[in-house]
Amino acid sequence: MELPQHSCCQHKTTHSAPVADAPPGTMWICPMHPEVRQDHPASCPKCGMALEPETVSLDEGESPELVDMSRRFWIGLLLGLPVFIVAMAGMFPGNPFQSFDTAVLNWVQLVLATPIVFWCGWPFFERAWTSIVHRSPNMFTLITLGVGAAYGYSVAATLMPSCFPEGFHSGAHGVETYFDTAVVVTVLVLLGQILELRARGQTTVAIRRLLGLAPKTARVVYPDGREEDVTLTSIRPGLLLRVRPGEKVPVDGTVVEGTSTVDESMLTGEPLPLEKSAGDTVIGGTVNGTGSFVMRADKVGNQTMLAQIVRLVGEAQRSRAPVERVVNRVAAWFVPLVLVMSLLTFTGWILLPSEPRLTLALLNAVAVLIIACPCALGLATPMAVMVGTGRGAESGILIKNAQALEVLGKADILVLDKTGTLTEGKPSVVVLEPLSGFEEAEVLQLAASIERSSEHPLAAAILARAKKDHLTLLEVKNFRSLAGKGIAGDVAGRRVLLGTPAFLHEQGIATENIAARMETLRRQGQTVVLLAVDAQLAGLLGIADPIRATTPEAIDLLHREGLKLVMLTGDSRTTAEAVAKQLGIDTVMAEVLPQQKAELVRCLQEQGHIVAMAGDGVNDAPALAQADIGLAMGSGTDVAMHTASITLVRGDLRAIARARRLSHATLSGIRQNLFLAFAYNALAIPVATGVLYPLCGWLITPIWASVAMSLSSLSVIANALRLRWSKL
């Protein structure tokens, strides 16, 4: 039964534990069923697990569920020890209770066991009842049935022993009670819950580390020169902040004065500190080196990259992997199947000649109920996803959802944009050649003036060159841009065209006389841009975008990962092939317009490929959306984060190889967890029924069944936590 959002708010779960210091307005959510949300700590009506705060806080106190379970465990242990000692004393020589009347000992156990079952174990009864109300039987349904059966049988044996048939009697001791089973199972399940809650708390370590990067205060520089330390919540965009040696950068901003090196490894995974000077951007939470600088606050509060990363990681940890659909279908039938197995076990033992057969039937039926663990199945995938996405965030790999992790591991083709992905994304004008009748400065001035209205990546290179040469830009009228081709406009009364040779050819301007020169520049890896003034060819600009120093190593790593690499670019074929040959790219698709990139990705998908696409997250948005998995390269801007399924905070292709290894490690962890969960139940439940008894006399008591059940959930969580130390 699917619960509508907030439906469990109608179910009031009482907690005597204090509420943790979660942020105001925090919603509490189930890690196994993210659709279950409510505004206070309680348990999930579907699986019975403790809800966790949706928003992780650095100052968050201890889990209220953990506090409550711990108190119940210690009280249960204190009261349960005498019950256990009385029950086990008969197994040892010199039994100190041998002279006591059995009826008296049974009454003592009854008095001690009752508060353990009905107070210490009350959360289990609550969760079991809720599961029945919502028609979603779970682990606590089975535990409550097992404990209730053992306790109820023992109470009846204590109060009315004469009413039991001979099949329940065991020699001179009459009808044996099993208060110790009810008590020990309750205490052991409480211990298992405590260990599980502590282990689950480790899955949010990555988010807490990220939250811990932000400093508590910042030093504001006022216009009159006065400086003051204020809390981070007081910072507003536009304020000037001083960052001293060794301090953390308080918010995202731009350096306006001073130079230093900044360690961004905690957010980007980049091991070497980066040089920062006036005009460079800095990220909140990174660590300043030995220099000092003044910065302008640009993004504060929830707008900072650190805040966005924390939000994205939290959302990813609550997302569902496709493989969970299969697990959920199995889990839906699991508890009813266990109930049937328990009933068959009881019936089978009654039909056997072993005595006391009715007692053995009851114990084995209870053992089947308790040893089964649907929680291990339910935790297998979400625990691995939570740890994997957190591990990625610590390495500068932001994963939007669990599906992205799964698809990336299956991708066989990686489509790469050239500019900003394979290259630095900072092109510069390396060749400037005026043609007959024009001066170099005139060509650059006209080109820069019309590019001022353009958003093309090459525009920045032309404008930077004009600024370097101290040229004054002219007014532009009737500006028009044709994506992937060029731009046109009126500059100082002259009609100016700037773009590809094909664009100028469409406008009736001949370019044949410089074709050889253009081909030479393209072979050198340069992009050629032509300028025409009043229908006359005026000049040629050769723009080069240097290949990233890390790209060759990244290409090698990606090939080792078994990926076929395809480069998509709007550059000429000659330029594109020169870059591809230098890097060892498998396939080149050149002279591609932005709107055609998505179509080419679709063609690869129609050929049966699972396509990953890496781009800057802005110009390549349609292709990123079309690909089976989109990876945004760059600084983790808002556009990049919302377009792609995975954002690589540092624009470094090596991060894709790391993301791929993380995907494989997480998927491997999920498969291992599912194997542990299925194998445990496949082996444990038949053994609990007593199938080994005719062969070797082995029986699993309900007490040992509860130990095994707790260990099964813990084994799944512990295996998932191994991802925290996986090498990427």
Coordinates of C-alpha atoms in Angstrom, one line a residue, residues 146-610:
G146 CA 7.5 -14.3 18.1
V147 CA 7.9 -12.5 21.4
G148 CA 4.2 -12.4 22.0
A149 CA 3.8 -16.1 21.3
A150 CA 6.6 -17.0 23.7
Y151 CA 5.4 -14.6 26.4
G152 CA 1.7 -15.5 26.1
Y153 CA 2.5 -19.3 26.2
S154 CA 4.6 -18.8 29.3
V155 CA 2.0 -16.7 31.1
A156 CA -0.6 -19.4 30.3
A157 CA 1.8 -22.1 31.5
T158 CA 2.3 -20.2 34.8
L159 CA -1.3 -19.4 35.5
M160 CA -3.0 -22.6 34.2
P161 CA -0.5 -25.4 33.9
S162 CA -3.1 -28.1 34.4
C163 CA -5.0 -27.0 31.2
F164 CA -2.1 -28.1 28.9
P165 CA -2.2 -31.5 27.2
E166 CA 0.6 -34.1 27.9
G167 CA 2.4 -33.0 24.7
F168 CA 3.5 -29.8 26.5
H169 CA 4.8 -31.5 29.6
S170 CA 8.5 -32.1 30.2
G171 CA 9.0 -34.6 33.0
A172 CA 8.8 -33.6 36.6
H173 CA 9.0 -29.9 35.8
G174 CA 5.6 -29.8 34.3
V175 CA 4.9 -27.3 31.5
E176 CA 8.2 -25.5 30.8
T177 CA 7.9 -21.7 30.4
Y178 CA 9.9 -19.6 27.9
F179 CA 10.0 -16.2 29.6
D180 CA 13.7 -16.2 28.9
T181 CA 13.1 -16.4 25.2
A182 CA 10.7 -13.4 25.2
V183 CA 13.1 -11.4 27.4
V184 CA 16.4 -12.2 25.6
V185 CA 14.9 -11.7 22.2
T186 CA 13.5 -8.3 23.2
V187 CA 16.9 -7.2 24.7
L188 CA 18.9 -8.5 21.8
V189 CA 16.6 -6.8 19.2
L190 CA 17.0 -3.5 21.2
L191 CA 20.8 -4.0 21.1
G192 CA 20.6 -4.6 17.4
Q193 CA 18.5 -1.4 16.9
I194 CA 21.1 0.6 18.9
L195 CA 24.0 -0.8 16.8
E196 CA 22.0 -0.2 13.6
L197 CA 21.1 3.4 14.5
R198 CA 24.8 4.1 15.2
A199 CA 25.9 2.5 12.0
R200 CA 23.3 4.4 10.0
G201 CA 24.5 7.6 11.5
Q202 CA 27.9 7.0 9.9
T203 CA 26.2 7.3 6.4
T204 CA 25.8 11.1 6.9
V205 CA 29.5 11.6 7.8
A206 CA 30.2 13.0 4.4
I207 CA 27.5 15.7 4.7
R208 CA 28.7 16.6 8.2
R209 CA 32.2 17.0 7.0
L210 CA 31.0 19.3 4.2
L211 CA 28.9 21.3 6.8
G212 CA 32.0 21.5 9.0
L213 CA 33.9 23.3 6.2
A214 CA 32.0 26.6 6.6
P215 CA 33.5 29.0 9.2
K216 CA 31.3 30.4 12.0
T217 CA 32.4 34.0 11.4
A218 CA 33.7 36.4 8.7
R219 CA 35.7 39.6 8.9
V220 CA 33.8 42.5 7.2
V221 CA 35.8 45.5 5.8
Y222 CA 33.7 48.6 5.9
P223 CA 34.1 51.6 3.5
D224 CA 35.7 53.7 6.3
G225 CA 38.4 51.1 6.7
R226 CA 37.1 49.7 9.9
E227 CA 37.0 45.9 10.2
E228 CA 34.8 43.7 12.4
D229 CA 34.1 40.0 12.9
V230 CA 30.5 39.1 12.3
T231 CA 28.5 35.8 12.2
L232 CA 28.2 34.1 8.8
T233 CA 24.4 34.7 8.8
S234 CA 25.0 38.5 8.8
I235 CA 26.9 38.4 5.5
R236 CA 25.0 40.0 2.5
P237 CA 26.0 40.1 -1.2
G238 CA 28.3 43.0 -2.0
L239 CA 30.1 43.2 1.4
L240 CA 33.9 43.2 1.4
L241 CA 35.5 40.5 3.5
R242 CA 39.1 40.0 4.5
V243 CA 40.5 36.5 4.5
R244 CA 43.7 36.2 6.5
P245 CA 46.4 33.5 6.3
G246 CA 45.1 30.0 7.3
E247 CA 41.4 31.1 7.5
K248 CA 38.5 29.6 5.6
V249 CA 36.9 31.5 2.9
P250 CA 33.5 32.4 4.4
V251 CA 31.2 32.6 1.3
D252 CA 31.5 32.4 -2.5
G253 CA 32.9 35.6 -4.0
T254 CA 35.5 37.4 -6.1
V255 CA 39.0 38.5 -5.0
V256 CA 39.2 42.3 -5.3
E257 CA 42.6 42.9 -3.6
G258 CA 45.6 40.8 -2.7
T259 CA 47.0 37.4 -3.8
S260 CA 47.2 34.0 -2.2
T261 CA 46.9 30.3 -2.8
V262 CA 43.7 28.5 -1.8
D263 CA 43.3 24.8 -1.0
E264 CA 40.0 23.7 -2.6
S265 CA 40.7 19.9 -2.2
M266 CA 37.8 19.4 0.3
L267 CA 35.3 20.5 -2.3
T268 CA 36.9 19.7 -5.7
G269 CA 39.2 16.9 -5.0
E270 CA 42.0 19.0 -6.6
P271 CA 45.1 18.2 -4.5
L272 CA 47.2 21.3 -5.4
P273 CA 46.4 24.8 -4.0
L274 CA 45.3 27.3 -6.7
E275 CA 46.7 30.8 -7.2
K276 CA 44.1 33.5 -6.5
S277 CA 44.4 37.2 -7.4
A278 CA 42.1 40.1 -8.2
G279 CA 39.3 39.0 -10.5
D280 CA 39.5 35.3 -9.5
T281 CA 36.5 33.5 -7.9
V282 CA 36.8 31.8 -4.5
I283 CA 34.5 29.2 -2.9
G284 CA 33.2 29.3 0.6
G285 CA 34.6 26.6 2.9
T286 CA 38.0 26.4 1.1
V287 CA 41.2 27.2 3.0
N288 CA 43.4 30.2 2.4
G289 CA 47.2 29.7 2.3
T290 CA 49.8 32.1 3.5
G291 CA 48.6 35.2 1.7
S292 CA 45.9 37.7 2.6
F293 CA 43.2 39.1 0.3
V294 CA 40.0 41.1 0.3
M295 CA 37.0 39.5 -1.5
R296 CA 33.5 40.6 -2.4
A297 CA 30.7 38.4 -1.2
D298 CA 28.7 37.2 -4.3
K299 CA 26.7 34.2 -3.0
V300 CA 25.7 33.7 0.6
G301 CA 23.5 31.4 2.7
N302 CA 21.7 28.7 0.6
Q303 CA 23.2 30.1 -2.6
T304 CA 26.8 29.1 -1.9
M305 CA 28.3 26.2 -3.7
L306 CA 28.8 24.4 -0.4
A307 CA 25.1 24.8 0.5
Q308 CA 24.1 23.5 -2.9
I309 CA 26.4 20.6 -2.6
V310 CA 25.0 19.6 0.8
R311 CA 21.4 19.9 -0.6
L312 CA 22.3 17.8 -3.7
V313 CA 24.0 15.1 -1.7
G314 CA 21.0 14.9 0.7
E315 CA 18.6 14.6 -2.2
A316 CA 20.7 11.9 -3.9
Q317 CA 21.0 9.9 -0.7
R318 CA 17.2 9.7 -0.5
S319 CA 16.7 8.8 -4.1
R320 CA 15.8 5.3 -5.3
A321 CA 18.0 3.1 -7.5
P322 CA 16.2 1.2 -10.3
V323 CA 17.3 -2.1 -8.8
E324 CA 15.2 -1.4 -5.8
R325 CA 12.0 -2.1 -7.8
V326 CA 12.9 -5.8 -7.9
V327 CA 13.8 -5.8 -4.2
N328 CA 10.5 -4.1 -3.2
R329 CA 8.5 -6.7 -5.2
V330 CA 10.3 -9.4 -3.3
A331 CA 9.9 -7.7 0.1
A332 CA 6.1 -7.3 -0.5
W333 CA 5.7 -11.0 -0.4
F334 CA 8.4 -11.7 2.2
V335 CA 6.6 -11.3 5.5
P336 CA 3.4 -13.3 4.4
L337 CA 5.7 -16.0 3.1
V338 CA 7.5 -16.2 6.5
L339 CA 4.2 -16.4 8.3
V340 CA 3.2 -19.3 6.1
M341 CA 6.6 -20.9 6.8
S342 CA 6.1 -20.5 10.6
L343 CA 2.7 -22.1 10.4
L344 CA 3.9 -25.0 8.4
T345 CA 6.8 -25.4 10.8
F346 CA 4.4 -25.6 13.8
T347 CA 2.2 -28.1 11.9
G348 CA 5.2 -30.2 10.8
W349 CA 6.6 -30.6 14.3
I350 CA 3.3 -31.5 15.8
L351 CA 3.1 -34.4 13.3
L352 CA 6.6 -35.7 14.3
P353 CA 7.0 -38.2 17.1
S354 CA 9.7 -36.2 19.0
E355 CA 8.7 -35.2 22.5
P356 CA 7.7 -32.7 23.8
R357 CA 6.5 -32.2 20.3
L358 CA 4.1 -29.3 21.0
T359 CA 6.8 -27.4 22.8
L360 CA 9.3 -28.0 20.0
A361 CA 6.6 -26.9 17.4
L362 CA 6.1 -23.7 19.3
L363 CA 9.9 -22.9 19.7
N364 CA 10.7 -23.6 16.0
A365 CA 7.8 -21.6 14.8
V366 CA 8.9 -18.7 16.9
A367 CA 12.5 -19.1 15.7
V368 CA 11.3 -18.8 12.1
L369 CA 9.4 -15.6 12.8
I370 CA 12.4 -14.0 14.6
I371 CA 15.2 -15.1 12.3
A372 CA 13.6 -13.7 9.1
C373 CA 14.9 -10.2 8.4
P374 CA 13.2 -8.1 5.7
C375 CA 15.2 -5.1 6.9
A376 CA 18.4 -6.6 5.5
L377 CA 16.7 -6.6 2.1
G378 CA 15.3 -3.1 2.5
L379 CA 18.6 -1.6 3.6
A380 CA 20.8 -3.3 1.0
T381 CA 20.4 -0.6 -1.7
P382 CA 19.7 2.7 0.2
M383 CA 22.7 2.2 2.6
A384 CA 25.1 1.7 -0.4
V385 CA 23.6 4.7 -2.2
M386 CA 23.9 7.0 0.9
V387 CA 27.5 6.1 1.4
G388 CA 28.4 6.2 -2.3
T389 CA 26.9 9.6 -2.9
G390 CA 28.6 11.0 0.2
R391 CA 31.9 9.5 -0.9
G392 CA 31.5 11.2 -4.3
A393 CA 30.8 14.6 -2.8
E394 CA 34.0 14.4 -0.8
S395 CA 35.8 13.9 -4.2
G396 CA 34.1 16.7 -6.0
I397 CA 31.6 14.4 -7.7
L398 CA 28.0 15.5 -7.2
I399 CA 25.5 12.8 -8.0
K400 CA 21.9 14.0 -8.4
N401 CA 20.2 10.6 -7.9
A402 CA 20.9 6.9 -7.4
Q403 CA 19.8 6.1 -11.0
A404 CA 22.8 8.2 -12.3
L405 CA 25.2 6.0 -10.4
E406 CA 23.7 2.9 -11.8
V407 CA 23.6 4.2 -15.4
L408 CA 27.1 5.5 -15.4
G409 CA 28.5 2.1 -14.6
K410 CA 26.7 0.6 -17.6
A411 CA 27.6 3.4 -20.1
D412 CA 29.8 2.2 -23.1
I413 CA 30.2 5.5 -25.0
L414 CA 31.3 8.9 -23.6
V415 CA 30.5 11.9 -25.7
L416 CA 32.8 14.9 -25.0
D417 CA 32.4 18.5 -25.9
K418 CA 35.7 20.0 -26.9
T419 CA 35.7 23.6 -25.5
G420 CA 35.8 23.7 -21.7
T421 CA 35.9 19.9 -21.4
L422 CA 39.0 18.7 -23.3
T423 CA 40.4 22.2 -23.3
E424 CA 40.9 24.9 -20.7
G425 CA 37.8 26.7 -21.9
K426 CA 39.8 29.9 -22.0
P427 CA 40.5 30.5 -25.7
S428 CA 42.9 33.3 -26.8
V429 CA 43.6 35.1 -30.1
V430 CA 46.9 33.7 -31.3
V431 CA 46.7 34.9 -35.0
L432 CA 45.3 38.3 -36.1
E433 CA 45.8 39.0 -39.9
P434 CA 44.1 42.0 -41.6
L435 CA 43.4 41.7 -45.3
S436 CA 44.0 44.2 -48.0
G437 CA 42.7 47.7 -47.1
F438 CA 42.4 47.1 -43.4
E439 CA 44.6 47.6 -40.3
E440 CA 45.2 45.1 -37.5
A441 CA 43.7 47.4 -34.8
E442 CA 40.7 48.2 -37.0
V443 CA 39.9 44.5 -37.5
L444 CA 40.2 43.7 -33.8
Q445 CA 38.2 46.8 -32.8
L446 CA 35.3 45.9 -35.1
A447 CA 35.4 42.2 -34.1
A448 CA 35.4 43.0 -30.4
S449 CA 32.7 45.6 -30.7
I450 CA 30.2 43.2 -32.3
E451 CA 31.3 40.3 -30.0
R452 CA 30.4 42.4 -26.9
S453 CA 26.7 41.4 -27.5
S454 CA 27.5 37.7 -28.0
E455 CA 27.6 34.9 -25.5
H456 CA 29.8 32.6 -27.6
P457 CA 32.8 31.2 -25.8
L458 CA 35.2 32.6 -28.4
A459 CA 33.8 36.1 -27.8
A460 CA 35.7 36.3 -24.5
A461 CA 39.0 35.7 -26.3
I462 CA 38.4 38.5 -28.8
L463 CA 37.3 40.9 -26.1
A464 CA 40.3 40.0 -23.9
R465 CA 42.7 40.7 -26.8
A466 CA 41.0 44.1 -27.4
K467 CA 41.2 45.0 -23.7
K468 CA 44.9 44.0 -23.7
D469 CA 45.5 46.3 -26.7
H470 CA 43.6 49.2 -25.0
L471 CA 41.0 49.5 -27.8
T472 CA 37.8 51.5 -27.4
L473 CA 34.7 49.5 -28.4
L474 CA 32.1 51.0 -30.8
E475 CA 28.3 51.1 -30.5
V476 CA 26.5 48.2 -32.3
K477 CA 23.0 48.3 -33.8
N478 CA 20.8 45.7 -35.4
F479 CA 22.7 42.9 -33.7
R480 CA 21.8 39.4 -34.9
S481 CA 23.2 36.0 -33.8
L482 CA 22.9 32.7 -35.7
A483 CA 23.8 29.9 -33.4
G484 CA 26.8 27.9 -34.6
K485 CA 27.4 30.1 -37.5
G486 CA 28.2 33.7 -36.6
I487 CA 26.9 37.2 -35.8
A488 CA 26.0 40.3 -37.7
G489 CA 25.3 44.0 -36.9
D490 CA 25.9 47.6 -37.8
V491 CA 29.1 49.1 -36.2
A492 CA 29.7 52.8 -36.6
G493 CA 27.5 52.8 -39.7
R494 CA 29.2 49.8 -41.3
R495 CA 27.7 46.4 -41.9
V496 CA 29.9 43.8 -40.0
L497 CA 29.8 40.0 -40.2
L498 CA 31.9 37.8 -38.0
G499 CA 31.8 34.0 -38.1
T500 CA 32.7 30.8 -39.8
P501 CA 33.8 30.6 -43.5
A502 CA 30.5 28.8 -44.3
F503 CA 28.5 31.7 -42.7
L504 CA 30.3 34.3 -44.8
H505 CA 29.8 32.1 -47.9
E506 CA 26.1 32.1 -47.3
Q507 CA 26.2 35.9 -47.2
G508 CA 27.8 35.9 -50.7
I509 CA 31.3 36.7 -49.5
A510 CA 34.1 34.8 -51.2
T511 CA 36.8 33.2 -49.0
E512 CA 38.6 31.0 -51.6
N513 CA 41.7 33.2 -51.7
I514 CA 42.5 32.5 -48.0
A515 CA 41.5 28.8 -48.0
A516 CA 45.0 27.5 -47.8
R517 CA 45.9 29.8 -44.9
M518 CA 42.8 28.7 -43.0
E519 CA 43.6 25.0 -43.5
T520 CA 47.1 25.6 -42.1
L521 CA 45.8 27.2 -39.0
R522 CA 43.2 24.4 -38.5
R523 CA 45.9 21.7 -38.7
Q524 CA 47.5 23.5 -35.8
G525 CA 44.3 23.1 -33.8
Q526 CA 43.1 26.7 -34.2
T527 CA 39.6 27.8 -34.7
V528 CA 39.4 30.3 -37.7
V529 CA 37.0 33.2 -37.5
L530 CA 36.5 35.6 -40.5
L531 CA 35.5 39.3 -40.4
A532 CA 33.7 41.0 -43.3
V533 CA 32.9 44.7 -43.5
D534 CA 30.4 46.0 -46.0
A535 CA 30.4 42.7 -47.9
Q536 CA 34.2 42.8 -48.2
L537 CA 36.5 40.2 -46.4
A538 CA 38.5 42.3 -43.9
G539 CA 40.5 39.9 -41.7
L540 CA 41.2 36.5 -40.2
L541 CA 41.5 35.6 -36.5
G542 CA 43.0 32.3 -35.3
I543 CA 41.8 31.3 -31.8
A544 CA 43.3 28.5 -29.8
D545 CA 42.0 26.9 -26.7
P546 CA 44.9 25.1 -25.0
I547 CA 44.3 21.5 -24.1
R548 CA 44.1 20.9 -20.3
A549 CA 47.3 19.5 -18.9
T550 CA 45.3 16.6 -17.3
T551 CA 43.3 15.7 -20.4
P552 CA 45.8 13.1 -21.9
E553 CA 46.0 11.2 -18.6
A554 CA 42.2 11.4 -18.3
I555 CA 41.7 10.0 -21.9
D556 CA 44.0 7.1 -21.0
L557 CA 42.0 6.4 -17.8
L558 CA 38.7 6.5 -19.6
H559 CA 39.9 4.1 -22.2
R560 CA 41.0 1.7 -19.4
E561 CA 37.5 1.9 -18.1
G562 CA 36.3 0.4 -21.4
L563 CA 34.6 3.6 -22.7
K564 CA 34.6 4.6 -26.4
L565 CA 35.2 8.3 -26.7
V566 CA 33.4 10.5 -29.2
M567 CA 34.2 14.3 -29.6
L568 CA 31.4 16.6 -30.6
T569 CA 32.4 20.1 -31.7
G570 CA 31.3 23.0 -33.8
D571 CA 34.9 23.5 -35.0
S572 CA 35.9 22.6 -38.5
R573 CA 36.8 19.0 -39.2
T574 CA 40.5 19.8 -39.7
T575 CA 40.8 21.5 -36.3
A576 CA 38.7 18.8 -34.6
E577 CA 40.8 16.0 -36.1
A578 CA 44.0 17.7 -35.1
V579 CA 42.9 17.8 -31.4
A580 CA 41.5 14.2 -31.6
K581 CA 44.7 12.8 -33.1
Q582 CA 46.8 14.5 -30.4
L583 CA 44.6 13.1 -27.6
G584 CA 43.7 9.7 -29.0
I585 CA 39.9 10.3 -29.3
D586 CA 38.2 7.4 -31.0
T587 CA 35.6 9.2 -33.1
V588 CA 35.1 12.9 -34.2
M589 CA 31.9 14.6 -35.1
A590 CA 32.8 18.1 -36.3
E591 CA 31.0 21.2 -37.6
V592 CA 28.0 20.3 -35.4
L593 CA 25.5 23.0 -34.5
P594 CA 24.3 23.2 -30.9
Q595 CA 20.8 21.9 -31.8
Q596 CA 22.4 19.0 -33.7
K597 CA 24.3 17.6 -30.7
A598 CA 21.2 16.2 -29.0
E599 CA 20.2 14.5 -32.3
L600 CA 23.7 12.9 -32.6
V601 CA 23.4 11.6 -29.1
R602 CA 20.0 10.1 -29.9
C603 CA 21.4 8.4 -33.0
L604 CA 24.1 6.7 -30.8
Q605 CA 21.3 5.6 -28.4
E606 CA 19.3 4.1 -31.3
Q607 CA 22.3 2.0 -32.2
G608 CA 22.0 0.3 -28.8
H609 CA 24.6 2.3 -26.9
I610 CA 24.3 3.6 -23.4

